[in-house]
Coordinates of C-alpha atoms in Angstrom, one line a residue:
M1 CA -88.5 77.8 -9.2
P2 CA -88.4 77.8 -5.4
S3 CA -86.6 74.5 -5.3
M4 CA -84.0 75.8 -7.8
H5 CA -83.5 78.8 -5.6
L6 CA -83.0 76.7 -2.5
S7 CA -80.6 74.5 -4.4
H8 CA -78.4 77.6 -5.2
V9 CA -78.6 78.8 -1.6
R10 CA -77.5 75.4 -0.3
K11 CA -74.7 75.2 -2.8
W12 CA -73.5 78.7 -1.8
I13 CA -73.5 77.7 1.9
L14 CA -71.6 74.5 1.3
Q15 CA -69.0 76.3 -0.7
S16 CA -68.3 78.9 2.0
P17 CA -64.8 78.5 3.5
P18 CA -65.9 77.6 7.1
V19 CA -68.3 74.9 5.9
E20 CA -65.8 73.5 3.5
W21 CA -63.2 73.2 6.3
A22 CA -65.7 71.5 8.6
I23 CA -66.7 69.1 5.9
L24 CA -63.1 68.2 5.1
K25 CA -62.3 67.5 8.8
L26 CA -65.4 65.4 9.1
R27 CA -64.4 63.4 6.0
E28 CA -61.0 62.7 7.5
L29 CA -62.6 61.7 10.8
L30 CA -64.9 59.2 9.0
I31 CA -62.1 57.7 6.9
G32 CA -60.0 57.4 10.0
A33 CA -62.8 55.5 11.7
L34 CA -63.1 53.1 8.8
R35 CA -59.4 52.3 9.0
Q36 CA -59.9 51.0 12.6
G37 CA -61.9 48.0 11.4
P38 CA -61.6 45.4 8.6
V39 CA -61.5 47.0 5.1
P40 CA -62.2 45.1 1.8
K41 CA -59.0 44.7 -0.2
H42 CA -60.8 44.5 -3.5
V43 CA -63.8 46.7 -4.4
A44 CA -65.6 46.9 -7.7
F45 CA -68.0 49.6 -9.0
V46 CA -70.5 49.5 -11.8
M47 CA -70.7 53.2 -12.6
D48 CA -74.3 53.4 -13.8
G49 CA -76.5 56.4 -14.1
N50 CA -74.5 59.0 -16.0
R51 CA -77.0 59.3 -18.9
R52 CA -80.0 59.5 -16.6
F53 CA -78.2 62.1 -14.5
A54 CA -77.6 64.2 -17.7
R55 CA -81.3 63.9 -18.7
S56 CA -82.6 64.8 -15.3
H57 CA -80.4 67.9 -15.2
Q58 CA -81.0 68.8 -18.8
I59 CA -77.3 68.6 -19.8
E60 CA -75.5 66.8 -22.6
T61 CA -74.9 63.1 -22.2
V62 CA -71.2 63.6 -22.6
E63 CA -71.2 66.1 -19.7
G64 CA -73.0 63.5 -17.6
H65 CA -70.1 61.0 -18.3
N66 CA -67.6 63.8 -17.5
L67 CA -69.2 64.3 -14.1
G68 CA -69.1 60.6 -13.7
F69 CA -65.3 60.7 -14.0
E70 CA -65.1 63.4 -11.4
A71 CA -67.2 61.2 -9.0
L72 CA -64.7 58.4 -9.7
A73 CA -61.7 60.6 -8.6
R74 CA -63.6 61.4 -5.4
I75 CA -64.4 57.8 -4.6
L76 CA -60.8 56.6 -5.4
E77 CA -59.4 58.9 -2.8
V78 CA -61.9 57.5 -0.2
C79 CA -61.0 53.9 -1.1
Y80 CA -57.2 54.3 -1.0
K81 CA -57.3 56.4 2.2
S82 CA -59.5 53.7 3.8
G83 CA -57.0 51.0 2.9
V84 CA -58.6 49.4 -0.1
R85 CA -55.8 47.9 -2.3
V86 CA -57.6 47.1 -5.6
V87 CA -60.4 49.1 -7.2
T88 CA -62.0 47.7 -10.3
I89 CA -64.4 49.9 -12.3
Y90 CA -66.7 49.0 -15.2
A91 CA -65.9 51.9 -17.6
F92 CA -67.1 50.6 -20.9
S93 CA -68.9 47.4 -21.8
I94 CA -68.5 45.7 -25.2
E95 CA -72.3 46.0 -25.4
N96 CA -71.9 49.8 -25.4
F97 CA -70.7 49.6 -29.0
K98 CA -74.4 49.1 -29.9
R99 CA -75.0 52.7 -28.9
S100 CA -75.0 55.6 -31.3
R101 CA -71.7 56.3 -33.1
Y102 CA -71.7 59.8 -31.7
E103 CA -71.8 58.6 -28.0
V104 CA -69.3 55.8 -28.6
D105 CA -66.8 58.2 -30.1
A106 CA -67.5 60.7 -27.3
L107 CA -66.8 58.1 -24.7
M108 CA -63.6 57.0 -26.4
S109 CA -62.4 60.6 -26.6
L110 CA -63.4 61.2 -23.0
A111 CA -61.5 58.1 -21.8
K112 CA -58.5 59.3 -23.8
L113 CA -58.6 62.7 -22.1
K114 CA -59.1 61.4 -18.6
L115 CA -56.4 58.8 -18.9
T116 CA -54.0 61.4 -20.1
Q117 CA -55.0 63.7 -17.1
L118 CA -54.5 60.8 -14.7
S119 CA -51.0 60.1 -16.0
Q120 CA -49.8 63.7 -16.3
H121 CA -51.5 65.3 -13.4
G122 CA -52.3 62.2 -11.3
D123 CA -51.4 63.4 -7.8
L124 CA -53.9 60.9 -6.5
L125 CA -52.2 57.9 -8.2
S126 CA -48.7 58.9 -7.2
R127 CA -49.8 59.8 -3.6
Y128 CA -51.1 56.4 -3.0
G129 CA -48.8 54.4 -5.3
A130 CA -51.5 53.2 -7.6
S131 CA -50.9 51.6 -10.9
I132 CA -53.4 51.6 -13.8
R133 CA -54.3 48.4 -15.5
V134 CA -56.8 48.3 -18.5
L135 CA -58.7 45.0 -18.7
G136 CA -60.6 44.0 -21.8
Q137 CA -60.4 43.4 -25.5
R138 CA -57.6 45.6 -26.7
D139 CA -58.4 45.0 -30.3
L140 CA -61.7 46.9 -29.9
I141 CA -60.1 50.1 -28.6
R142 CA -59.5 52.9 -31.1
P143 CA -55.8 53.1 -32.1
D144 CA -55.2 56.6 -30.7
V145 CA -56.9 55.7 -27.4
L146 CA -54.9 52.4 -27.2
E147 CA -51.7 54.5 -27.5
V148 CA -52.7 56.5 -24.5
V149 CA -53.7 53.3 -22.6
D150 CA -50.3 51.8 -23.2
R151 CA -48.5 55.0 -22.1
V152 CA -50.5 55.3 -18.9
M153 CA -49.9 51.7 -18.0
Q154 CA -46.2 52.1 -18.7
L155 CA -46.0 55.3 -16.6
T156 CA -47.6 53.8 -13.5
K157 CA -46.2 50.2 -13.8
D158 CA -43.7 50.8 -10.9
N159 CA -46.5 51.9 -8.5
G160 CA -47.0 48.8 -6.3
D161 CA -49.1 49.9 -3.3
A162 CA -52.5 49.9 -5.0
I163 CA -54.2 49.1 -8.3
L164 CA -56.9 50.7 -10.4
N165 CA -58.4 48.2 -12.9
I166 CA -60.3 49.9 -15.7
C167 CA -62.5 47.4 -17.5
F168 CA -62.6 48.9 -21.0
P169 CA -64.1 47.4 -23.2
Y170 CA -65.1 44.4 -21.2
T171 CA -67.6 41.7 -20.4
S172 CA -67.3 38.7 -18.2
R173 CA -68.2 36.3 -20.9
S174 CA -65.4 37.7 -23.1
E175 CA -62.9 37.3 -20.1
M176 CA -64.0 33.7 -19.4
T177 CA -63.8 32.9 -23.1
H178 CA -60.3 34.3 -23.2
A179 CA -59.3 32.2 -20.1
V180 CA -60.7 29.0 -21.6
K181 CA -58.9 29.6 -24.9
E182 CA -55.6 30.1 -23.0
C183 CA -56.2 26.9 -21.1
V184 CA -56.9 25.0 -24.3
V185 CA -53.6 26.2 -25.7
D186 CA -51.7 25.2 -22.6
W187 CA -53.2 21.7 -22.4
S188 CA -52.9 21.2 -26.2
T189 CA -49.2 21.8 -26.2
P190 CA -47.1 18.7 -25.7
V191 CA -44.5 18.9 -22.9
V192 CA -41.2 17.1 -22.8
V193 CA -41.0 14.3 -20.2
D194 CA -38.3 11.9 -18.9
L195 CA -39.5 8.5 -20.0
S196 CA -37.7 6.5 -17.4
A197 CA -39.2 8.5 -14.5
Q198 CA -42.6 8.7 -16.2
Q199 CA -43.0 5.0 -16.7
E200 CA -42.3 4.3 -13.0
K201 CA -45.0 6.4 -11.6
Q202 CA -47.7 6.3 -14.3
R203 CA -50.8 4.1 -13.7
V204 CA -51.5 2.1 -16.9
F205 CA -55.3 2.2 -16.6
S206 CA -55.7 5.8 -15.4
E207 CA -58.0 8.0 -17.4
A208 CA -55.2 10.5 -18.0
H209 CA -52.8 7.7 -19.2
I210 CA -55.4 6.3 -21.7
T211 CA -56.2 9.8 -23.0
N212 CA -52.5 10.6 -23.5
N213 CA -52.1 7.2 -25.2
I214 CA -54.8 7.9 -27.7
R215 CA -53.8 11.5 -28.4
S216 CA -50.1 10.5 -28.8
R217 CA -51.0 7.7 -31.2
Y218 CA -53.1 10.1 -33.3
L219 CA -50.2 12.7 -33.4
S220 CA -47.7 10.0 -34.4
T221 CA -50.0 8.6 -37.1
T222 CA -50.5 12.2 -38.4
A223 CA -46.8 12.7 -38.6
T224 CA -46.4 9.4 -40.5
R225 CA -49.1 10.4 -43.0
T226 CA -47.4 13.8 -43.5
R227 CA -44.1 12.1 -44.4
A228 CA -45.9 9.7 -46.7
C229 CA -47.5 12.6 -48.6
S230 CA -44.3 14.6 -48.9
P231 CA -42.2 14.5 -52.1
S232 CA -39.2 13.1 -50.3
S233 CA -41.2 10.0 -49.3
A234 CA -42.6 9.3 -52.8
G235 CA -40.3 6.3 -53.3
T236 CA -40.9 4.7 -49.9
S237 CA -42.1 1.1 -50.1
D238 CA -45.3 -0.2 -48.5
A239 CA -43.2 -2.4 -46.2
E240 CA -41.4 0.7 -44.9
D241 CA -44.7 2.5 -44.4
S242 CA -46.1 -0.3 -42.4
L243 CA -43.0 -0.5 -40.3
T244 CA -43.1 3.2 -39.5
T245 CA -46.8 3.0 -38.5
S246 CA -46.3 0.0 -36.3
S247 CA -43.5 1.7 -34.4
S248 CA -45.8 4.4 -33.0
A249 CA -45.9 4.3 -29.2
T250 CA -47.6 6.0 -26.2
T251 CA -44.9 8.6 -26.2
L252 CA -43.2 9.9 -29.4
Q253 CA -39.6 8.8 -29.6
P254 CA -36.6 10.9 -30.7
S255 CA -37.2 9.8 -34.3
T256 CA -40.0 12.3 -34.5
P257 CA -39.5 14.7 -37.4
S258 CA -37.9 18.0 -36.5
D259 CA -41.0 20.0 -37.5
L260 CA -42.8 18.4 -34.4
Y261 CA -40.2 19.7 -32.0
L262 CA -41.5 22.2 -29.5
P263 CA -40.5 25.9 -29.9
G264 CA -37.2 26.5 -28.0
E265 CA -36.8 22.8 -27.2
D266 CA -33.4 21.3 -26.3
P267 CA -32.6 18.4 -28.7
E268 CA -30.4 16.8 -26.0
K269 CA -33.4 16.8 -23.6
R270 CA -35.5 15.2 -26.4
S271 CA -32.8 12.5 -26.8
R272 CA -33.4 11.5 -23.1
G273 CA -37.1 11.1 -23.5
G274 CA -40.3 12.0 -25.4
F275 CA -43.2 14.3 -25.0
E276 CA -46.9 14.0 -24.0
Y277 CA -49.9 16.2 -23.4
P278 CA -50.6 17.7 -19.9
D279 CA -53.0 15.8 -17.7
L280 CA -56.5 17.0 -18.4
E281 CA -57.6 16.1 -14.9
K282 CA -55.5 19.0 -13.7
I283 CA -57.7 21.6 -15.4
T284 CA -59.4 23.2 -12.3
A285 CA -61.0 26.5 -11.3
E286 CA -57.5 27.5 -10.1
A287 CA -56.1 26.9 -13.6
L288 CA -58.8 29.2 -15.1
D289 CA -58.0 31.8 -12.4
E290 CA -54.4 31.9 -13.7
H291 CA -55.7 33.1 -17.1
M292 CA -58.2 35.7 -15.9
F293 CA -57.5 39.4 -16.2
T294 CA -57.4 39.7 -12.4
V295 CA -54.8 37.0 -11.8
G296 CA -52.7 37.7 -8.8
M297 CA -55.1 40.2 -7.2
P298 CA -57.0 39.8 -3.9
P299 CA -60.5 38.2 -4.1
L300 CA -63.4 40.5 -4.8
E301 CA -65.0 41.3 -1.5
L302 CA -67.4 44.2 -2.3
L303 CA -69.3 45.0 -5.5
V304 CA -71.3 48.2 -5.7
R305 CA -73.7 49.3 -8.4
T306 CA -75.4 52.6 -8.5
S307 CA -78.6 53.8 -10.3
G308 CA -81.0 51.4 -8.6
V309 CA -80.6 48.7 -11.3
E310 CA -80.2 45.3 -9.6
R311 CA -78.2 43.2 -12.0
L312 CA -74.5 42.6 -12.7
S313 CA -74.6 43.3 -16.4
D314 CA -72.0 40.7 -17.3
F315 CA -69.4 42.3 -14.9
M316 CA -67.0 40.3 -12.7
L317 CA -69.1 37.1 -12.8
W318 CA -66.2 34.8 -12.3
Q319 CA -64.7 36.9 -9.5
T320 CA -68.0 37.3 -7.6
H321 CA -67.8 34.3 -5.2
Q322 CA -69.7 33.1 -2.2
N323 CA -68.1 35.8 0.1
T324 CA -68.6 38.8 -2.2
E325 CA -71.0 41.3 -0.9
V326 CA -73.1 42.8 -3.7
V327 CA -74.8 46.2 -3.0
F328 CA -77.3 48.1 -5.2
L329 CA -77.8 51.8 -4.5
N330 CA -80.5 54.1 -5.7
C331 CA -78.3 57.1 -6.3
L332 CA -76.9 57.9 -9.7
W333 CA -73.1 57.5 -10.2
P334 CA -72.3 61.3 -10.5
E335 CA -74.0 61.7 -7.1
F336 CA -71.9 58.9 -5.5
D337 CA -69.5 60.1 -2.8
L338 CA -68.3 59.4 0.7
W339 CA -71.6 60.1 2.3
T340 CA -73.2 57.4 0.2
F341 CA -70.3 55.0 0.4
F342 CA -69.6 55.3 4.1
P343 CA -72.8 53.3 5.2
V344 CA -71.9 50.6 2.7
L345 CA -68.5 50.1 4.2
V346 CA -69.8 50.3 7.8
E347 CA -72.3 47.5 7.0
W348 CA -69.6 45.4 5.4
Q349 CA -67.4 45.8 8.5
W350 CA -70.3 44.8 10.7
R351 CA -71.0 41.7 8.7
R352 CA -67.4 40.7 8.8
R353 CA -67.2 41.2 12.6
K354 CA -70.3 39.0 13.0
E355 CA -68.8 36.3 10.8
G356 CA -65.6 36.5 12.8
E357 CA -67.5 36.2 16.1
G358 CA -69.4 33.2 14.8
R359 CA -66.2 31.5 13.6
S360 CA -64.6 32.1 17.0
N361 CA -67.6 30.6 18.8
R362 CA -67.5 27.5 16.6
I363 CA -63.7 27.0 17.3
A364 CA -64.3 27.4 21.0
V365 CA -67.1 24.8 21.0
D366 CA -65.0 22.4 19.0
R367 CA -62.1 22.7 21.5
I368 CA -64.5 22.0 24.4
K369 CA -65.9 18.9 22.6
K370 CA -62.3 17.6 22.1
R371 CA -61.4 18.1 25.8
A372 CA -64.6 16.3 26.8

């Protein structure tokens, strides 16, 4: 009882006009100080601890999630004022569908409400020119929520100064699976080539050449068998079949049936050459990057998780690279604010300065060695 009384007194003092004014000025001073140093361009948050906060304060779980969205609004303002360009939040994991139907429906309804508020009364987004992007499996989103998602993305698409990525519903394994599937489609689609130029520069015994040779022969043989099985080819003689099969080459020639033409392909371009599969040796990490949900965004430099749990929970695994700083905090997400985030940013800046000094020292030593 005494602790509850002290809590009410502290809340009353903090909400008094003079104290609120002083806190506001202090906030502006701290954010201004952060802008004087290096600032991460891409920050990600695992917003964990809403349910535990609700249980510890004896309120409904849905109310805990609601307070979590309020904490998000506070921290977004801090990030954008400090100079962070991209903020990515883990709003809803695909694994969350394993929770009770009541909680899942409540989270979906809450997301719908908050997204609507962000789009209609989003002074924060318009003030900092932030656009909303929803990353994840759209087919798992409820239709009425998906309608709001599309509307919000459409309303903020012209904002180009900052980005708010909402991962909903999302897991890294799902994202990487999506990227691999897209790469398979790209590298399984034949592309038209100029035969004269291709033959000049292609190495006969290269791995890519041998692979394309085998795959093209297989595709040509398949096309021949298709024609042999069709009604129009029922009267074709064995001599004609053998002649057609023996005429298959490394690259399919213009005599290929029209059903094997690429969508939107120019027949005149086909008459000047053939087509082949892309070089499999060109599938690299950069190629997968091009198919990730975060394509075109700055590298992830800082990842913060609240609630004291020290794991990534299948979030941004591909984007978390050797230079990403991962920080685990003991506070619950509804309690997360500038006073908790400020030390994290200061420590990040200190580490970057140390790395910069070390790099400068190495460059200076290398120059001295070259002169010697």
